[in-house]
mmCIF file of C-alpha atoms in Angstrom:
data_model
loop_
_atom_site.group_PDB
_atom_site.id
_atom_site.type_symbol
_atom_site.label_atom_id
_atom_site.label_comp_id
_atom_site.label_asym_id
_atom_site.label_seq_id
_atom_site.Cartn_x
_atom_site.Cartn_y
_atom_site.Cartn_z
ATOM 1 C CA ILE A 1253 0.000 0.000 0.000
ATOM 2 C CA ARG A 1254 1.480 3.283 -1.021
ATOM 3 C CA TRP A 1255 2.114 5.700 1.846
ATOM 4 C CA CYS A 1256 0.091 8.558 0.286
ATOM 5 C CA TYR A 1257 -3.038 6.399 0.114
ATOM 6 C CA LEU A 1258 -2.547 5.126 3.641
ATOM 7 C CA ALA A 1259 -2.145 8.675 4.985
ATOM 8 C CA LYS A 1260 -5.245 9.824 3.056
ATOM 9 C CA TYR A 1261 -7.409 7.004 4.412
ATOM 10 C CA CYS A 1262 -6.022 7.511 7.943
ATOM 11 C CA ARG A 1263 -7.011 11.190 7.866
ATOM 12 C CA GLU A 1264 -10.494 10.277 6.640
ATOM 13 C CA PHE A 1265 -10.894 7.625 9.326
ATOM 14 C CA GLU A 1266 -9.437 9.532 12.303
ATOM 15 C CA ASP A 1267 -12.772 10.971 13.464
ATOM 16 C CA ILE A 1268 -14.530 7.612 13.262
ATOM 17 C CA PHE A 1269 -11.639 5.944 15.082
ATOM 18 C CA ALA A 1270 -11.542 8.626 17.809
ATOM 19 C CA LYS A 1271 -15.261 8.135 18.496
ATOM 20 C CA MET A 1272 -14.731 4.380 18.884
ATOM 21 C CA ASP A 1273 -11.678 4.805 21.142
ATOM 22 C CA ASP A 1274 -13.661 5.207 24.379
ATOM 23 C CA ASP A 1275 -10.640 5.159 26.682
ATOM 24 C CA GLN A 1276 -8.610 7.489 24.423
ATOM 25 C CA SER A 1277 -5.714 4.995 24.399
ATOM 26 C CA GLY A 1278 -4.948 5.548 20.731
ATOM 27 C CA GLU A 1279 -6.018 1.983 20.000
ATOM 28 C CA ILE A 1280 -9.368 0.232 19.832
ATOM 29 C CA THR A 1281 -10.338 -3.118 21.254
ATOM 30 C CA PHE A 1282 -12.874 -5.445 19.702
ATOM 31 C CA ASP A 1283 -15.376 -4.393 22.388
ATOM 32 C CA GLU A 1284 -14.968 -0.759 21.302
ATOM 33 C CA LEU A 1285 -15.401 -1.743 17.655
ATOM 34 C CA GLU A 1286 -18.404 -3.922 18.427
ATOM 35 C CA ALA A 1287 -20.073 -1.120 20.404
ATOM 36 C CA ASN A 1288 -19.940 1.030 17.261
ATOM 37 C CA LEU A 1289 -21.059 -1.447 14.620
ATOM 38 C CA ASP A 1290 -24.333 0.454 14.233
ATOM 39 C CA SER A 1291 -22.510 3.736 13.555
ATOM 40 C CA ASP A 1292 -23.531 5.170 10.191
ATOM 41 C CA ALA A 1293 -20.002 6.490 9.654
ATOM 42 C CA LEU A 1294 -18.396 3.095 10.355
ATOM 43 C CA LEU A 1295 -20.936 1.317 8.154
ATOM 44 C CA ALA A 1296 -20.226 3.771 5.342
ATOM 45 C CA TYR A 1297 -16.471 3.283 5.761
ATOM 46 C CA PHE A 1298 -16.795 -0.501 5.560
ATOM 47 C CA GLN A 1299 -19.098 -0.156 2.544
ATOM 48 C CA HIS A 1300 -16.643 2.191 0.844
ATOM 49 C CA LEU A 1301 -13.941 -0.459 1.204
ATOM 50 C CA ASN A 1302 -16.322 -3.266 0.167
ATOM 51 C CA LEU A 1303 -15.956 -4.971 3.540
ATOM 52 C CA ASP A 1304 -18.809 -6.781 5.262
ATOM 53 C CA ILE A 1305 -19.505 -5.221 8.687
ATOM 54 C CA HIS A 1306 -20.865 -8.617 9.765
ATOM 55 C CA GLN A 1307 -17.315 -9.969 9.518
ATOM 56 C CA ALA A 1308 -16.031 -7.368 11.993
ATOM 57 C CA TRP A 1309 -14.700 -9.997 14.424
ATOM 58 C CA ASP A 1310 -12.834 -11.846 11.668
ATOM 59 C CA ILE A 1311 -11.457 -8.595 10.295
ATOM 60 C CA PHE A 1312 -10.382 -7.373 13.742
ATOM 61 C CA ARG A 1313 -8.674 -10.667 14.519
ATOM 62 C CA LEU A 1314 -6.777 -10.524 11.229
ATOM 63 C CA LEU A 1315 -5.688 -6.938 11.875
ATOM 64 C CA ASP A 1316 -4.509 -7.686 15.423
ATOM 65 C CA ARG A 1317 -1.427 -9.536 14.169
ATOM 66 C CA ASP A 1318 0.406 -9.413 17.499
ATOM 67 C CA GLY A 1319 -2.598 -10.730 19.445
ATOM 68 C CA SER A 1320 -2.578 -7.770 21.836
ATOM 69 C CA GLY A 1321 -6.347 -7.355 21.671
ATOM 70 C CA SER A 1322 -6.137 -3.814 20.328
ATOM 71 C CA ILE A 1323 -5.221 -2.076 17.072
ATOM 72 C CA SER A 1324 -4.110 1.435 16.183
ATOM 73 C CA CYS A 1325 -5.815 3.646 13.634
ATOM 74 C CA GLU A 1326 -3.010 3.054 11.149
ATOM 75 C CA GLU A 1327 -3.161 -0.738 11.647
ATOM 76 C CA PHE A 1328 -6.919 -0.650 11.166
ATOM 77 C CA VAL A 1329 -6.792 1.425 7.992
ATOM 78 C CA GLU A 1330 -3.828 -0.430 6.489
ATOM 79 C CA GLY A 1331 -5.433 -3.782 7.231
ATOM 80 C CA CYS A 1332 -8.813 -2.756 5.854
ATOM 81 C CA LEU A 1333 -7.167 -1.503 2.678
ATOM 82 C CA ARG A 1334 -5.352 -4.809 2.357
ATOM 83 C CA LEU A 1335 -8.605 -6.744 2.826
ATOM 84 C CA ARG A 1336 -10.915 -4.527 0.800
ATOM 85 C CA GLY A 1337 -12.709 -5.874 -2.180
ATOM 86 C CA MET A 1338 -14.451 -9.145 -2.593
ATOM 87 C CA ALA A 1339 -15.068 -11.256 0.477
ATOM 88 C CA LYS A 1340 -12.709 -13.824 -1.007
ATOM 89 C CA LYS A 1341 -9.762 -11.694 0.115
ATOM 90 C CA VAL A 1342 -11.000 -11.847 3.692
ATOM 91 C CA ASP A 1343 -11.449 -15.590 3.356
ATOM 92 C CA VAL A 1344 -7.897 -16.032 2.063
ATOM 93 C CA ALA A 1345 -6.541 -13.828 4.858
ATOM 94 C CA GLU A 1346 -8.515 -15.900 7.374
ATOM 95 C CA ILE A 1347 -6.921 -19.085 6.059
ATOM 96 C CA ALA A 1348 -3.446 -17.532 6.188
ATOM 97 C CA TYR A 1349 -4.118 -16.486 9.780
ATOM 98 C CA GLU A 1350 -5.161 -19.996 10.773
ATOM 99 C CA VAL A 1351 -2.152 -21.526 9.008
ATOM 100 C CA GLU A 1352 0.153 -19.121 10.872
ATOM 101 C CA LYS A 1353 -1.388 -20.197 14.187
ATOM 102 C CA VAL A 1354 -0.904 -23.868 13.306
ATOM 103 C CA GLN A 1355 2.719 -23.233 12.311
ATOM 104 C CA ILE A 1356 3.379 -21.572 15.664
ATOM 105 C CA ARG A 1357 1.872 -24.532 17.497
ATOM 106 C CA LEU A 1358 3.898 -26.998 15.415
ATOM 107 C CA ALA A 1359 7.093 -25.047 16.075
ATOM 108 C CA GLU A 1360 6.504 -25.534 19.796
ATOM 109 C CA PHE A 1361 6.777 -29.303 19.299
ATOM 110 C CA ALA A 1362 9.989 -29.131 17.283
#
């Protein structure tokens, strides 16, 4: 993703993100995202990126690559841009995520 596009989408999403970030930590948790799933602005953002709001948990989990339980605005935007388009991209990312988890578990046995 080119930096100029990422910066543009981050600026556009900052207000939506700030409204979701209840504790003003600079990151959102899934609970904060879930509490805002009925937000017209968030719905419009997901629609604009051709993402299904009903897959919010799957999308959040894929964006939270370090498993910390929270994501920054930049991580959210960059991840959504990576996943935008047909649902098949989300499905492929979901599979890659599951494979990565299995590889980590297998590495523990080696």
